[in-house]
Amino acid sequence: NITAKRGGNIVMPSFAFERSQEILYYLNRFLLEGRIPHLMVFVDSPMAVDITEVFQNHPESMDPEMNQLLRQRKSPFDFPELNLVRTIDESKAIDHTVGSTIIIAGSGMCTGGRIKYHLVNNISRGESTIVFVGYQAVGTLGRQIIDGAKEVRILGQYYQVRAKIVQLNGFSAHADRGELVRWLSGLRKPPRRVFVTHGE
């Protein structure tokens, strides 16, 4: 609401598989509940668009709650404000949209992809908000931003970080300590050694 009142955009770096679709689920839910303003939502990632269409076309794989939404024609993958963006020209046209928008684009850690162009257009705008919905590994542009960098290098140029930076931790898809220990305890023969490779 605050970003919309300021006239800024909400930019969300996101992974194409499952994370983008989960974000759409919550955005749709908040729109239906009237908790957020009705802003245009752009999913700017050909891969995320393809995966979203797979989700849309296979309701038999969804849980009962999702199936109920689909029966009520309240699909989180097909609501009026949603725009699925495939082409580069469509992606560039987002910048000319009047009013505030929500832009979901990859890559999730800002290391490549279309998110970089949306960051270029928004990271120095004090009225915009960058929302991180995934873990940001050390050494990535996303990590620099959430660690409070005042200036970042994107596509060969430096930009002042003036946008509001928000990190939502509840979307992590990685198992935590308890989940890893529970998984290991299910093995009949315990391993002699365990390597955890997706950590710091």
PDB file of C-alpha atoms in Angstrom:
ATOM      1  CA  ASN A   1       0.000   0.000   0.000  1.00  0.00           C
ATOM      2  CA  ILE A   2       2.771   2.460   0.937  1.00  0.00           C
ATOM      3  CA  THR A   3       4.703   1.841  -2.292  1.00  0.00           C
ATOM      4  CA  ALA A   4       1.554   2.318  -4.370  1.00  0.00           C
ATOM      5  CA  LYS A   5       0.762   5.588  -2.586  1.00  0.00           C
ATOM      6  CA  ARG A   6       4.272   6.812  -3.324  1.00  0.00           C
ATOM      7  CA  GLY A   7       3.868   5.862  -6.993  1.00  0.00           C
ATOM      8  CA  GLY A   8       6.683   3.340  -6.967  1.00  0.00           C
ATOM      9  CA  ASN A   9       6.983  -0.219  -8.227  1.00  0.00           C
ATOM     10  CA  ILE A  10       7.411  -3.426  -6.255  1.00  0.00           C
ATOM     11  CA  VAL A  11      10.201  -5.519  -7.774  1.00  0.00           C
ATOM     12  CA  MET A  12      10.542  -9.140  -6.674  1.00  0.00           C
ATOM     13  CA  PRO A  13      13.545 -11.234  -7.743  1.00  0.00           C
ATOM     14  CA  SER A  14      12.238 -14.786  -7.818  1.00  0.00           C
ATOM     15  CA  PHE A  15      13.097 -18.304  -8.867  1.00  0.00           C
ATOM     16  CA  ALA A  16      11.035 -19.497 -11.830  1.00  0.00           C
ATOM     17  CA  PHE A  17      10.015 -22.893 -10.427  1.00  0.00           C
ATOM     18  CA  GLU A  18       7.517 -22.986  -7.541  1.00  0.00           C
ATOM     19  CA  ARG A  19       8.627 -19.715  -5.889  1.00  0.00           C
ATOM     20  CA  SER A  20       7.049 -17.488  -8.532  1.00  0.00           C
ATOM     21  CA  GLN A  21       3.875 -19.566  -8.454  1.00  0.00           C
ATOM     22  CA  GLU A  22       3.766 -19.418  -4.653  1.00  0.00           C
ATOM     23  CA  ILE A  23       4.063 -15.633  -4.792  1.00  0.00           C
ATOM     24  CA  LEU A  24       1.182 -15.513  -7.282  1.00  0.00           C
ATOM     25  CA  TYR A  25      -0.903 -17.615  -4.901  1.00  0.00           C
ATOM     26  CA  TYR A  26      -0.396 -15.120  -2.073  1.00  0.00           C
ATOM     27  CA  LEU A  27      -0.848 -12.048  -4.258  1.00  0.00           C
ATOM     28  CA  ASN A  28      -4.141 -13.457  -5.552  1.00  0.00           C
ATOM     29  CA  ARG A  29      -5.244 -14.300  -2.013  1.00  0.00           C
ATOM     30  CA  PHE A  30      -4.421 -10.788  -0.754  1.00  0.00           C
ATOM     31  CA  LEU A  31      -6.252  -9.243  -3.724  1.00  0.00           C
ATOM     32  CA  LEU A  32      -9.337 -11.371  -3.049  1.00  0.00           C
ATOM     33  CA  GLU A  33      -9.238 -10.389   0.640  1.00  0.00           C
ATOM     34  CA  GLY A  34      -8.757  -6.705  -0.221  1.00  0.00           C
ATOM     35  CA  ARG A  35      -5.488  -6.548   1.715  1.00  0.00           C
ATOM     36  CA  ILE A  36      -3.452  -5.042  -1.133  1.00  0.00           C
ATOM     37  CA  PRO A  37      -4.343  -2.564  -3.889  1.00  0.00           C
ATOM     38  CA  HIS A  38      -5.265  -3.879  -7.329  1.00  0.00           C
ATOM     39  CA  LEU A  39      -1.951  -3.319  -9.122  1.00  0.00           C
ATOM     40  CA  MET A  40      -0.837  -4.781 -12.424  1.00  0.00           C
ATOM     41  CA  VAL A  41       1.293  -7.886 -11.773  1.00  0.00           C
ATOM     42  CA  PHE A  42       3.938  -8.874 -14.312  1.00  0.00           C
ATOM     43  CA  VAL A  43       5.686 -12.243 -14.319  1.00  0.00           C
ATOM     44  CA  ASP A  44       8.663 -11.384 -16.507  1.00  0.00           C
ATOM     45  CA  SER A  45      10.345 -14.734 -17.092  1.00  0.00           C
ATOM     46  CA  PRO A  46       9.659 -17.105 -20.001  1.00  0.00           C
ATOM     47  CA  MET A  47      10.551 -20.094 -17.821  1.00  0.00           C
ATOM     48  CA  ALA A  48       8.290 -18.952 -14.968  1.00  0.00           C
ATOM     49  CA  VAL A  49       5.485 -18.379 -17.484  1.00  0.00           C
ATOM     50  CA  ASP A  50       5.884 -21.919 -18.861  1.00  0.00           C
ATOM     51  CA  ILE A  51       5.877 -23.416 -15.373  1.00  0.00           C
ATOM     52  CA  THR A  52       2.867 -21.317 -14.346  1.00  0.00           C
ATOM     53  CA  GLU A  53       0.969 -22.692 -17.343  1.00  0.00           C
ATOM     54  CA  VAL A  54       1.860 -26.256 -16.276  1.00  0.00           C
ATOM     55  CA  PHE A  55       0.447 -25.496 -12.808  1.00  0.00           C
ATOM     56  CA  GLN A  56      -2.674 -23.989 -14.397  1.00  0.00           C
ATOM     57  CA  ASN A  57      -3.226 -26.981 -16.677  1.00  0.00           C
ATOM     58  CA  HIS A  58      -2.799 -29.673 -14.010  1.00  0.00           C
ATOM     59  CA  PRO A  59      -5.287 -29.045 -11.208  1.00  0.00           C
ATOM     60  CA  GLU A  60      -5.204 -32.772 -10.359  1.00  0.00           C
ATOM     61  CA  SER A  61      -1.757 -32.164  -8.830  1.00  0.00           C
ATOM     62  CA  MET A  62      -3.000 -29.423  -6.502  1.00  0.00           C
ATOM     63  CA  ASP A  63      -4.159 -29.662  -2.909  1.00  0.00           C
ATOM     64  CA  PRO A  64      -7.874 -29.335  -1.968  1.00  0.00           C
ATOM     65  CA  GLU A  65      -7.572 -25.618  -1.155  1.00  0.00           C
ATOM     66  CA  MET A  66      -6.146 -24.850  -4.589  1.00  0.00           C
ATOM     67  CA  ASN A  67      -8.756 -27.001  -6.320  1.00  0.00           C
ATOM     68  CA  GLN A  68     -11.485 -25.070  -4.539  1.00  0.00           C
ATOM     69  CA  LEU A  69     -10.032 -21.774  -5.823  1.00  0.00           C
ATOM     70  CA  LEU A  70      -9.930 -23.183  -9.352  1.00  0.00           C
ATOM     71  CA  ARG A  71     -13.563 -24.376  -9.118  1.00  0.00           C
ATOM     72  CA  GLN A  72     -14.568 -20.891  -7.948  1.00  0.00           C
ATOM     73  CA  ARG A  73     -12.672 -19.349 -10.898  1.00  0.00           C
ATOM     74  CA  LYS A  74     -10.273 -17.611  -8.513  1.00  0.00           C
ATOM     75  CA  SER A  75      -7.101 -19.120  -9.929  1.00  0.00           C
ATOM     76  CA  PRO A  76      -3.857 -17.514  -8.729  1.00  0.00           C
ATOM     77  CA  PHE A  77      -2.504 -18.183 -12.211  1.00  0.00           C
ATOM     78  CA  ASP A  78      -5.237 -16.355 -14.092  1.00  0.00           C
ATOM     79  CA  PHE A  79      -6.516 -13.242 -12.322  1.00  0.00           C
ATOM     80  CA  PRO A  80      -7.380  -9.948 -14.057  1.00  0.00           C
ATOM     81  CA  GLU A  81      -4.284  -8.028 -12.933  1.00  0.00           C
ATOM     82  CA  LEU A  82      -1.858 -10.779 -14.020  1.00  0.00           C
ATOM     83  CA  ASN A  83       0.317 -10.373 -17.115  1.00  0.00           C
ATOM     84  CA  LEU A  84       2.573 -13.246 -18.187  1.00  0.00           C
ATOM     85  CA  VAL A  85       5.525 -11.802 -20.092  1.00  0.00           C
ATOM     86  CA  ARG A  86       7.508 -13.838 -22.599  1.00  0.00           C
ATOM     87  CA  THR A  87       9.153 -11.571 -25.159  1.00  0.00           C
ATOM     88  CA  ILE A  88      11.859  -8.971 -24.680  1.00  0.00           C
ATOM     89  CA  ASP A  89       9.620  -6.303 -26.229  1.00  0.00           C
ATOM     90  CA  GLU A  90       6.874  -7.105 -23.707  1.00  0.00           C
ATOM     91  CA  SER A  91       9.460  -6.918 -20.943  1.00  0.00           C
ATOM     92  CA  LYS A  92      10.671  -3.487 -22.055  1.00  0.00           C
ATOM     93  CA  ALA A  93       7.072  -2.250 -22.272  1.00  0.00           C
ATOM     94  CA  ILE A  94       6.636  -2.795 -18.510  1.00  0.00           C
ATOM     95  CA  ASP A  95       8.738   0.331 -17.921  1.00  0.00           C
ATOM     96  CA  HIS A  96       6.126   2.407 -19.768  1.00  0.00           C
ATOM     97  CA  THR A  97       3.200   1.186 -17.649  1.00  0.00           C
ATOM     98  CA  VAL A  98       1.418   4.067 -15.957  1.00  0.00           C
ATOM     99  CA  GLY A  99       1.123   3.760 -12.175  1.00  0.00           C
ATOM    100  CA  SER A 100       2.594   1.323  -9.703  1.00  0.00           C
ATOM    101  CA  THR A 101       3.183  -2.295 -10.681  1.00  0.00           C
ATOM    102  CA  ILE A 102       4.399  -5.533  -9.149  1.00  0.00           C
ATOM    103  CA  ILE A 103       7.203  -7.099 -11.192  1.00  0.00           C
ATOM    104  CA  ILE A 104       8.286 -10.697 -10.550  1.00  0.00           C
ATOM    105  CA  ALA A 105      11.400 -11.628 -12.531  1.00  0.00           C
ATOM    106  CA  GLY A 106      14.426 -13.919 -12.414  1.00  0.00           C
ATOM    107  CA  SER A 107      16.994 -14.619 -11.356  1.00  0.00           C
ATOM    108  CA  GLY A 108      16.165 -15.049  -7.711  1.00  0.00           C
ATOM    109  CA  MET A 109      19.574 -13.831  -6.506  1.00  0.00           C
ATOM    110  CA  CYS A 110      19.869 -11.083  -9.146  1.00  0.00           C
ATOM    111  CA  THR A 111      22.867 -12.748 -10.796  1.00  0.00           C
ATOM    112  CA  GLY A 112      21.402 -12.567 -14.305  1.00  0.00           C
ATOM    113  CA  GLY A 113      18.180 -12.444 -16.258  1.00  0.00           C
ATOM    114  CA  ARG A 114      15.536  -9.770 -16.639  1.00  0.00           C
ATOM    115  CA  ILE A 115      15.521  -8.776 -12.970  1.00  0.00           C
ATOM    116  CA  LYS A 116      18.671  -6.764 -13.581  1.00  0.00           C
ATOM    117  CA  TYR A 117      16.889  -4.435 -16.000  1.00  0.00           C
ATOM    118  CA  HIS A 118      14.051  -3.900 -13.538  1.00  0.00           C
ATOM    119  CA  LEU A 119      16.566  -3.163 -10.790  1.00  0.00           C
ATOM    120  CA  VAL A 120      18.274  -0.606 -13.035  1.00  0.00           C
ATOM    121  CA  ASN A 121      14.913   1.152 -13.452  1.00  0.00           C
ATOM    122  CA  ASN A 122      13.881   1.000  -9.792  1.00  0.00           C
ATOM    123  CA  ILE A 123      16.751   0.619  -7.331  1.00  0.00           C
ATOM    124  CA  SER A 124      17.569   4.339  -7.290  1.00  0.00           C
ATOM    125  CA  ARG A 125      13.895   5.350  -6.933  1.00  0.00           C
ATOM    126  CA  GLY A 126      13.073   6.090  -3.301  1.00  0.00           C
ATOM    127  CA  GLU A 127       9.410   5.433  -4.003  1.00  0.00           C
ATOM    128  CA  SER A 128      10.024   1.848  -5.188  1.00  0.00           C
ATOM    129  CA  THR A 129      10.446  -1.294  -3.088  1.00  0.00           C
ATOM    130  CA  ILE A 130      12.642  -4.329  -3.792  1.00  0.00           C
ATOM    131  CA  VAL A 131      11.212  -7.426  -2.083  1.00  0.00           C
ATOM    132  CA  PHE A 132      13.461 -10.464  -1.667  1.00  0.00           C
ATOM    133  CA  VAL A 133      11.570 -13.745  -1.278  1.00  0.00           C
ATOM    134  CA  GLY A 134      14.476 -16.164  -1.293  1.00  0.00           C
ATOM    135  CA  TYR A 135      17.873 -16.829   0.193  1.00  0.00           C
ATOM    136  CA  GLN A 136      20.659 -14.621  -1.145  1.00  0.00           C
ATOM    137  CA  ALA A 137      24.021 -16.386  -1.317  1.00  0.00           C
ATOM    138  CA  VAL A 138      27.228 -14.605  -0.403  1.00  0.00           C
ATOM    139  CA  GLY A 139      28.782 -12.889  -3.418  1.00  0.00           C
ATOM    140  CA  THR A 140      25.512 -12.303  -5.268  1.00  0.00           C
ATOM    141  CA  LEU A 141      24.035  -8.925  -6.153  1.00  0.00           C
ATOM    142  CA  GLY A 142      20.977  -9.795  -4.076  1.00  0.00           C
ATOM    143  CA  ARG A 143      23.148 -10.358  -0.994  1.00  0.00           C
ATOM    144  CA  GLN A 144      24.925  -7.028  -1.499  1.00  0.00           C
ATOM    145  CA  ILE A 145      21.571  -5.268  -1.593  1.00  0.00           C
ATOM    146  CA  ILE A 146      20.087  -6.937   1.518  1.00  0.00           C
ATOM    147  CA  ASP A 147      23.370  -6.405   3.381  1.00  0.00           C
ATOM    148  CA  GLY A 148      22.811  -2.662   3.005  1.00  0.00           C
ATOM    149  CA  ALA A 149      25.059  -1.628   0.114  1.00  0.00           C
ATOM    150  CA  LYS A 150      24.567   2.067  -0.676  1.00  0.00           C
ATOM    151  CA  GLU A 151      25.709   1.586  -4.266  1.00  0.00           C
ATOM    152  CA  VAL A 152      25.672  -1.500  -6.493  1.00  0.00           C
ATOM    153  CA  ARG A 153      27.019  -2.380  -9.922  1.00  0.00           C
ATOM    154  CA  ILE A 154      24.383  -3.605 -12.372  1.00  0.00           C
ATOM    155  CA  LEU A 155      25.053  -4.278 -16.061  1.00  0.00           C
ATOM    156  CA  GLY A 156      28.382  -2.458 -15.897  1.00  0.00           C
ATOM    157  CA  GLN A 157      27.146   0.733 -14.214  1.00  0.00           C
ATOM    158  CA  TYR A 158      26.846   1.876 -10.602  1.00  0.00           C
ATOM    159  CA  TYR A 159      23.483   2.792  -9.081  1.00  0.00           C
ATOM    160  CA  GLN A 160      22.632   4.352  -5.741  1.00  0.00           C
ATOM    161  CA  VAL A 161      20.363   2.147  -3.621  1.00  0.00           C
ATOM    162  CA  ARG A 162      17.487   4.436  -2.661  1.00  0.00           C
ATOM    163  CA  ALA A 163      14.576   1.985  -2.962  1.00  0.00           C
ATOM    164  CA  LYS A 164      13.158   0.433   0.186  1.00  0.00           C
ATOM    165  CA  ILE A 165      14.627  -3.058   0.664  1.00  0.00           C
ATOM    166  CA  VAL A 166      12.471  -5.794   2.204  1.00  0.00           C
ATOM    167  CA  GLN A 167      13.373  -9.428   2.855  1.00  0.00           C
ATOM    168  CA  LEU A 168      10.636 -12.009   3.484  1.00  0.00           C
ATOM    169  CA  ASN A 169      12.171 -15.115   5.057  1.00  0.00           C
ATOM    170  CA  GLY A 170       9.125 -17.389   5.072  1.00  0.00           C
ATOM    171  CA  PHE A 171       9.465 -18.534   1.462  1.00  0.00           C
ATOM    172  CA  SER A 172      12.655 -20.599   1.821  1.00  0.00           C
ATOM    173  CA  ALA A 173      12.378 -24.007   0.159  1.00  0.00           C
ATOM    174  CA  HIS A 174      15.489 -25.454   1.820  1.00  0.00           C
ATOM    175  CA  ALA A 175      15.254 -27.838   4.736  1.00  0.00           C
ATOM    176  CA  ASP A 176      16.308 -26.397   8.085  1.00  0.00           C
ATOM    177  CA  ARG A 177      18.322 -28.219  10.738  1.00  0.00           C
ATOM    178  CA  GLY A 178      15.303 -30.011  12.199  1.00  0.00           C
ATOM    179  CA  GLU A 179      14.089 -31.199   8.802  1.00  0.00           C
ATOM    180  CA  LEU A 180      17.554 -32.455   7.830  1.00  0.00           C
ATOM    181  CA  VAL A 181      17.948 -34.365  11.118  1.00  0.00           C
ATOM    182  CA  ARG A 182      14.432 -35.849  10.736  1.00  0.00           C
ATOM    183  CA  TRP A 183      15.279 -37.001   7.203  1.00  0.00           C
ATOM    184  CA  LEU A 184      18.571 -38.561   8.335  1.00  0.00           C
ATOM    185  CA  SER A 185      16.885 -40.331  11.251  1.00  0.00           C
ATOM    186  CA  GLY A 186      14.711 -42.217   8.761  1.00  0.00           C
ATOM    187  CA  LEU A 187      17.701 -43.998   7.222  1.00  0.00           C
ATOM    188  CA  ARG A 188      18.089 -47.641   8.301  1.00  0.00           C
ATOM    189  CA  LYS A 189      21.868 -47.448   8.309  1.00  0.00           C
ATOM    190  CA  PRO A 190      23.221 -44.086   9.452  1.00  0.00           C
ATOM    191  CA  PRO A 191      25.888 -42.595   7.178  1.00  0.00           C
ATOM    192  CA  ARG A 192      29.439 -42.339   8.509  1.00  0.00           C
ATOM    193  CA  ARG A 193      29.751 -38.773   7.288  1.00  0.00           C
ATOM    194  CA  VAL A 194      27.291 -36.070   6.151  1.00  0.00           C
ATOM    195  CA  PHE A 195      28.105 -33.101   3.916  1.00  0.00           C
ATOM    196  CA  VAL A 196      25.797 -30.071   3.927  1.00  0.00           C
ATOM    197  CA  THR A 197      26.634 -28.191   0.736  1.00  0.00           C
ATOM    198  CA  HIS A 198      24.007 -25.425   0.506  1.00  0.00           C
ATOM    199  CA  GLY A 199      25.122 -23.483   3.537  1.00  0.00           C
ATOM    200  CA  GLU A 200      27.671 -20.984   4.745  1.00  0.00           C
TER     201      GLU A 200
END
